[in-house]
Structure formats: C-alpha cells, structure tokens
Short mmCIF file of C-alpha atoms in Angstrom, two decimals:
data_model
loop_
_atom_site.label_atom_id
_atom_site.label_comp_id
_atom_site.label_asym_id
_atom_site.label_seq_id
_atom_site.Cartn_x
_atom_site.Cartn_y
_atom_site.Cartn_z
CA MET L 1 -87.22 -17.05 -94.14
CA ASN L 2 -86.65 -15.00 -90.80
CA ILE L 3 -82.96 -17.35 -90.48
CA VAL L 4 -81.88 -15.73 -93.39
CA LYS L 5 -82.95 -11.98 -92.17
CA THR L 6 -81.42 -12.44 -88.89
CA GLN L 7 -77.93 -13.90 -90.73
CA ILE L 8 -78.29 -10.59 -93.43
CA SER L 9 -78.67 -8.33 -90.59
CA LEU L 10 -75.89 -9.81 -88.61
CA ASN L 11 -73.45 -9.69 -91.35
CA ARG L 12 -74.52 -5.66 -91.70
CA LEU L 13 -74.05 -5.03 -88.09
CA ILE L 14 -70.05 -6.87 -88.39
CA GLU L 15 -69.56 -5.11 -91.28
CA SER L 16 -70.91 -1.72 -90.24
CA SER L 17 -69.44 -1.63 -86.53
CA ASP L 18 -65.53 -2.00 -85.96
CA SER L 19 -66.56 -2.55 -82.28
CA VAL L 20 -68.33 -5.30 -83.05
CA ARG L 21 -65.57 -7.25 -84.77
CA TRP L 22 -62.98 -6.35 -82.27
CA ALA L 23 -65.44 -7.72 -79.48
CA LEU L 24 -65.77 -11.05 -81.70
CA LEU L 25 -62.50 -10.79 -81.96
CA ILE L 26 -61.31 -10.93 -78.70
CA ALA L 27 -63.67 -13.26 -77.91
CA VAL L 28 -63.03 -16.22 -79.92
CA THR L 29 -59.41 -14.85 -78.84
CA ILE L 30 -60.51 -15.89 -75.16
CA ILE L 31 -62.11 -19.31 -75.86
CA PHE L 32 -59.76 -20.26 -77.90
CA THR L 33 -56.57 -19.40 -75.34
CA ILE L 34 -58.97 -21.10 -72.53
CA LEU L 35 -58.83 -24.15 -74.56
CA LEU L 36 -55.08 -24.46 -75.48
CA TYR L 37 -54.33 -23.39 -71.91
CA PRO L 38 -56.59 -24.78 -69.28
CA ASN L 39 -54.56 -24.24 -66.47
CA LEU L 40 -54.55 -20.24 -66.71
CA VAL L 41 -58.13 -20.71 -65.42
CA ILE L 42 -57.79 -20.65 -61.31
CA GLU L 43 -59.52 -23.34 -59.86
CA LYS L 44 -60.48 -23.05 -55.90
CA HIS L 45 -60.80 -26.28 -54.02
CA SER L 46 -61.85 -26.49 -50.59
CA TYR L 47 -60.33 -29.53 -49.02
CA LYS L 48 -60.98 -30.83 -45.69
CA LEU L 49 -58.93 -32.98 -43.39
CA GLY L 50 -58.14 -36.57 -44.79
CA ASP L 51 -59.52 -35.74 -48.45
CA VAL L 52 -56.40 -37.03 -51.31
CA VAL L 53 -55.80 -34.20 -53.23
CA THR L 54 -55.54 -34.48 -57.40
CA ARG L 55 -52.06 -32.51 -58.01
CA ASP L 56 -49.24 -30.28 -56.30
CA ILE L 57 -51.23 -27.29 -54.30
CA LYS L 58 -48.68 -24.16 -53.54
CA ALA L 59 -49.82 -22.52 -50.11
CA ALA L 60 -50.42 -18.83 -50.37
CA LYS L 61 -47.33 -18.13 -47.97
CA ASN L 62 -44.27 -19.77 -46.89
CA PHE L 63 -44.23 -21.60 -43.66
CA LEU L 64 -40.48 -22.52 -42.26
CA ILE L 65 -40.22 -25.76 -40.34
CA GLU L 66 -37.02 -25.95 -38.46
CA ASP L 67 -35.23 -29.42 -38.12
CA LYS L 68 -33.99 -29.08 -34.93
CA ASP L 69 -31.45 -32.34 -35.26
CA ALA L 70 -29.84 -30.27 -38.21
CA THR L 71 -29.97 -27.10 -36.15
CA GLU L 72 -28.70 -28.44 -33.24
CA ALA L 73 -25.74 -30.29 -35.25
CA SER L 74 -25.12 -26.96 -36.89
CA ARG L 75 -24.53 -25.04 -33.83
CA LYS L 76 -22.58 -27.89 -32.09
CA GLN L 77 -20.18 -27.06 -35.34
CA ALA L 78 -19.77 -23.40 -34.81
CA VAL L 79 -18.99 -23.93 -31.23
CA GLU L 80 -16.33 -26.33 -32.25
CA ASN L 81 -14.88 -24.41 -35.13
CA VAL L 82 -14.55 -21.62 -32.67
CA LEU L 83 -10.66 -21.12 -31.57
CA THR L 84 -9.75 -20.65 -28.06
CA VAL L 85 -8.54 -17.09 -27.15
CA TYR L 86 -5.25 -16.59 -25.26
CA ASP L 87 -4.03 -13.20 -24.01
CA HIS L 88 -0.35 -11.86 -24.62
CA ASP L 89 0.80 -9.68 -22.59
CA VAL L 90 3.73 -8.26 -24.11
CA ASN L 91 4.57 -5.36 -21.45
CA ILE L 92 5.43 -7.64 -18.79
CA SER L 93 9.29 -7.67 -19.62
CA ALA L 94 9.49 -4.53 -19.82
CA LYS L 95 7.48 -3.89 -16.32
CA THR L 96 9.61 -6.53 -14.44
CA ASP L 97 12.83 -5.02 -16.00
CA GLN L 98 11.58 -1.80 -14.24
CA LYS L 99 10.52 -3.04 -11.31
CA ILE L 100 14.14 -4.70 -10.72
CA LYS L 101 15.68 -1.46 -11.74
CA ASN L 102 13.50 0.68 -8.64
CA ALA L 103 14.32 -1.32 -6.58
CA PHE L 104 18.10 -0.97 -6.85
CA GLU L 105 18.70 2.13 -8.06
CA ASP L 106 18.32 4.07 -4.42
CA LEU L 107 20.36 0.95 -2.90
CA ARG L 108 23.02 1.13 -5.34
CA VAL L 109 23.83 5.09 -4.57
CA LEU L 110 24.19 4.05 -0.95
CA SER L 111 25.98 0.94 -1.54
CA GLU L 112 28.92 2.88 -3.86
CA THR L 113 28.97 5.50 -1.32
CA LEU L 114 29.79 3.01 1.19
CA LYS L 115 32.32 0.98 -0.77
CA SER L 116 34.42 4.09 -1.38
CA ILE L 117 34.57 5.19 2.15
CA GLU L 118 36.06 1.44 3.03
CA LYS L 119 38.23 1.93 -0.06
CA SER L 120 39.90 5.31 1.42
CA GLU L 121 43.16 4.97 3.18
CA SER L 122 41.89 7.33 6.01
CA SER L 123 40.23 4.85 8.98
CA SER L 124 39.12 8.04 11.20
CA SER L 125 36.40 8.07 14.03
CA GLU L 126 34.30 10.11 11.25
CA ASN L 127 34.47 7.91 8.43
CA GLU L 128 33.65 4.77 10.80
CA GLU L 129 30.85 6.40 11.54
CA LYS L 130 29.53 6.96 8.19
CA LYS L 131 30.26 3.86 7.03
CA LEU L 132 28.01 2.15 10.04
CA THR L 133 25.31 4.74 9.39
CA LEU L 134 24.96 4.13 5.46
CA HIS L 135 25.43 0.36 6.72
CA ASN L 136 22.39 0.53 9.22
CA LEU L 137 20.58 3.00 6.43
CA ILE L 138 20.85 0.47 3.75
CA TRP L 139 19.41 -2.45 5.93
CA GLN L 140 16.80 -0.39 7.30
CA LYS L 141 15.86 -0.27 3.34
CA LYS L 142 15.62 -3.56 3.15
CA THR L 143 11.76 -3.70 3.29
CA ASP L 144 11.45 -1.05 0.88
CA PHE L 145 13.42 -2.85 -1.54
CA VAL L 146 11.68 -6.34 -1.05
CA GLU L 147 8.28 -4.12 -1.72
CA LYS L 148 9.83 -2.99 -4.87
CA ILE L 149 10.97 -6.48 -6.08
CA GLY L 150 7.67 -8.13 -5.39
CA ILE L 151 9.76 -11.10 -3.76
CA SER L 152 11.09 -12.12 -0.34
CA VAL L 153 14.63 -11.48 0.13
CA SER L 154 16.60 -13.33 3.04
CA ASP L 155 19.33 -11.44 5.07
CA ALA L 156 21.97 -13.64 3.37
CA ASP L 157 20.78 -12.56 -0.29
CA TYR L 158 20.56 -9.34 1.04
CA LYS L 159 24.01 -9.04 2.43
CA ILE L 160 25.14 -10.71 -0.97
CA LEU L 161 23.60 -7.97 -2.60
CA GLU L 162 25.14 -5.44 -0.05
CA LEU L 163 28.55 -6.51 -0.80
CA GLU L 164 28.23 -6.54 -4.66
CA ALA L 165 26.80 -2.62 -4.05
CA PHE L 166 23.23 -3.83 -5.53
CA SER L 167 25.58 -3.45 -8.91
CA SER L 168 23.97 -2.84 -11.93
CA ASP L 169 25.10 -5.99 -13.33
CA ILE L 170 23.05 -8.09 -11.79
CA LEU L 171 19.83 -6.37 -12.33
CA ASN L 172 21.38 -6.69 -15.75
CA LEU L 173 21.44 -10.32 -15.70
CA ILE L 174 18.34 -11.04 -14.24
CA SER L 175 16.39 -9.04 -16.44
CA SER L 176 18.20 -10.17 -19.73
CA ILE L 177 17.46 -13.70 -18.95
CA LEU L 178 13.67 -13.37 -18.24
CA LYS L 179 13.63 -10.87 -21.35
CA GLU L 180 14.51 -13.92 -23.49
CA LEU L 181 11.79 -16.35 -21.71
CA PHE L 182 9.16 -13.25 -21.97
CA ASP L 183 9.76 -13.00 -25.70
CA ASN L 184 9.47 -16.71 -26.10
CA GLY L 185 6.54 -16.92 -24.40
CA VAL L 186 5.16 -18.25 -21.06
CA VAL L 187 1.93 -19.74 -20.25
CA ALA L 188 0.36 -20.55 -17.11
CA ASN L 189 -0.53 -24.07 -17.80
CA LYS L 190 0.76 -25.37 -20.77
CA GLU L 191 -0.70 -28.96 -20.65
CA MET L 192 -4.43 -27.46 -21.37
CA LEU L 193 -2.61 -24.74 -24.18
CA LEU L 194 -1.38 -28.22 -25.66
CA LYS L 195 -4.80 -29.62 -26.10
CA GLU L 196 -5.18 -27.02 -28.53
CA THR L 197 -2.28 -28.11 -30.80
CA ASP L 198 -4.40 -29.64 -33.73
CA ARG L 199 -6.99 -26.47 -34.10
CA GLY L 200 -4.35 -23.84 -33.22
CA ILE L 201 -5.37 -20.59 -30.85
CA ILE L 202 -5.93 -16.86 -31.22
CA LEU L 203 -3.35 -15.13 -29.66
CA SER L 204 -4.77 -11.52 -29.04
CA ASP L 205 -2.24 -8.57 -27.70
CA ILE L 206 -3.78 -7.19 -24.64
CA LYS L 207 -2.25 -3.54 -25.12
CA THR L 208 -3.27 -3.39 -29.49
CA LYS L 209 -6.13 -5.95 -29.53
CA ASN L 210 -4.32 -7.31 -32.70
CA GLU L 211 -4.99 -10.92 -32.96
CA MET L 212 -3.02 -13.69 -34.69
CA LEU L 213 -3.35 -17.55 -35.50
CA VAL L 214 -0.78 -19.29 -33.60
CA TYR L 215 -1.01 -23.36 -34.80
CA ASN L 216 3.35 -23.99 -33.56
CA LEU L 217 1.90 -24.19 -28.99
CA LYS L 218 4.83 -26.37 -28.36
CA HIS L 219 7.57 -24.01 -28.30
CA PHE L 220 5.86 -22.00 -25.50
CA TYR L 221 7.35 -22.56 -21.90
CA GLY L 222 5.20 -23.78 -19.50
CA LEU L 223 6.33 -22.42 -15.49
CA ASP L 224 8.19 -25.33 -14.52
CA GLN L 225 10.09 -25.42 -18.12
CA ALA L 226 10.64 -21.41 -17.70
CA LYS L 227 12.36 -21.78 -14.35
CA THR L 228 14.72 -24.82 -15.91
CA MET L 229 15.54 -22.83 -19.20
CA ILE L 230 16.36 -20.07 -16.70
CA LYS L 231 19.44 -22.15 -15.63
CA VAL L 232 20.10 -23.17 -19.05
CA ILE L 233 20.20 -19.52 -20.33
CA GLY L 234 21.89 -18.45 -17.40
CA ASP L 235 25.01 -20.99 -17.31
CA PRO L 236 27.06 -19.22 -20.30
CA LEU L 237 26.23 -16.03 -18.49
CA LEU L 238 26.99 -16.56 -14.94
CA GLN L 239 29.94 -18.62 -15.76
CA ASN L 240 32.68 -15.82 -13.97
CA LYS L 241 30.46 -15.34 -10.95
CA SER L 242 30.83 -16.51 -7.17
CA HIS L 243 28.78 -19.58 -6.92
CA ASP L 244 26.65 -17.37 -4.19
CA LEU L 245 25.64 -15.15 -6.57
CA ARG L 246 25.18 -17.27 -9.57
CA ASN L 247 22.62 -19.09 -6.74
CA LEU L 248 21.03 -15.63 -5.88
CA ILE L 249 20.46 -14.12 -9.76
CA VAL L 250 19.14 -17.82 -10.92
CA ASP L 251 16.87 -18.08 -7.51
CA PHE L 252 15.43 -14.22 -8.31
CA ALA L 253 15.08 -15.17 -11.87
CA GLN L 254 12.91 -18.06 -11.02
CA ARG L 255 11.00 -16.09 -8.75
CA LEU L 256 10.04 -13.04 -10.87
CA ILE L 257 9.24 -15.07 -13.75
CA GLN L 258 5.45 -15.46 -14.44
CA PRO L 259 2.93 -15.95 -17.63
CA ASN L 260 2.76 -13.80 -20.41
CA ILE L 261 0.17 -15.66 -22.05
CA THR L 262 -3.03 -16.96 -20.54
CA LEU L 263 -6.19 -18.19 -21.21
CA ASN L 264 -9.16 -15.83 -21.65
CA ARG L 265 -12.12 -18.03 -21.13
CA SER L 266 -14.75 -15.53 -21.14
CA GLU L 267 -13.96 -14.08 -24.27
CA THR L 268 -13.57 -17.75 -25.86
CA GLU L 269 -16.99 -18.19 -24.55
CA LYS L 270 -18.61 -14.83 -26.02
CA ARG L 271 -17.26 -15.93 -29.71
CA LYS L 272 -19.63 -19.71 -29.14
#
C-alpha cells in the first residue's frame, strides 16, 4: 500500500514540476551516453617503471628526440649543396688600361718633341742641346714609368720604347690583347676551379654584388693558358711590327695579365 502511495506521489511530482522532468531527462541521457561511449570517461592511471600498459597512452606534452645520425647526414648534405663562390673583378681590364696610359702619356709627349727636333733640317748646337736634354729627361723618368706601369722594364726595352716615341699604338695593342683575355675570364688556379665542373660555381661581381650560376668552367683561362693566348691573339695584330717590338708587346702583356676571377673562400664557408 505504501509502495503504491509513493509511486502516486512520484508521478504527481513529475507531472507537476518541469524542473524534475528535465533533471530526469538529463540523467537518463548521461547514463545512456556513458553506456554507449565508455571512452568518454577519463581514467587516470598511475604507472611505475616496468609496468606494461594496456593501451596506447598520449603524453601531456611533446617530447623531441633528436636523431643524431639523420641530423648529421642532413647537415653534410646541406654543406655539399653549397656552391663555391668566386669573385669576378670586371674592372681589372679598365684599371690595367688606365695604368698603361698613365705610364706612356708624359713620355710620349717628350719623345714626340725629341723626334720632331731630330727630323728638323737644322743642326744647330741649340737643337743638339735640346735633344740631349730631352733624351736625358726621358731616361730620368724611367723609374716613374716603371712605378706607373707596375712591371720591371729593362734598359733595352726602354730604349725601344724611346725609339718608338712611346707610341699610343703600342699601348693600344697591349690593352686590346689584355681586354680580350679579361673579357673571357682569367682564374688563378684553374685546376681547383675544374673540380667544381659537375656542380658549377657562383660567380659574384665584386662591384655590383650580382651573382650568376656558371656551369661551363673550361672556357676560363688559367694564368699559363692566358700567357699562351697572348701570343695567339697577338700574332695577327703584330705582323707588321719589328721582331723586337713584337717581343716587347707580348712580354709586357704576359707580365701585366692577372686573374680577374678569384676564389672567395670566406664567403663560401659562411654559406655552409
């Protein structure tokens, strides 16, 4: 009897109160959700060293474990992929040309004056004195000429230059031969350069800092090749010159040539 009364009371409570009905609905929903999806219930496990876990466990934070062998292999590969940097001084040709012109300029004026006096029909003592003065002045300037041109000059070669009145034709021939070589590119150590044939190099303009990839390395001249090419280039240009003058022009050009493509070791290392 009491059970029936209690049931009736509960029914009346449920029917008369919306909040009770909502509470029962929520409770039933939670129970069914737990029964259907038990994984939603978070269980805390306490494991000790040596325990065997019953399922996969996700750590609370990420642990980065370095694979040293793979890291070292990647580092080596990155180093190997760095191309060697060579500097290209495109201004050497113009600088060398200007250096030759500066050396010849003053002496050409003196020599032409001396020649004009020698060609004059007058043989007065005054003219002879002028010629001697100019001749001595030309030789007094030899040291200055050597310093300006940047190479040693024998007395025999200096005498040839005096006889040729330090002609602009001579300096133009030397400059044009050198320009062709500089335009092609001259490298200090071609053997070392050719080791990069399979990968190519980075050629960096030292003035503009512009860079370009170069794969054809064989066309650059080594210093010995450049000196040989001076004879090859000069041969058709010097056919009408005397033997002594041809030798002088070739010799000067061979000693004035210098590399305009050089290895930049520090920049290469910096990029590794």
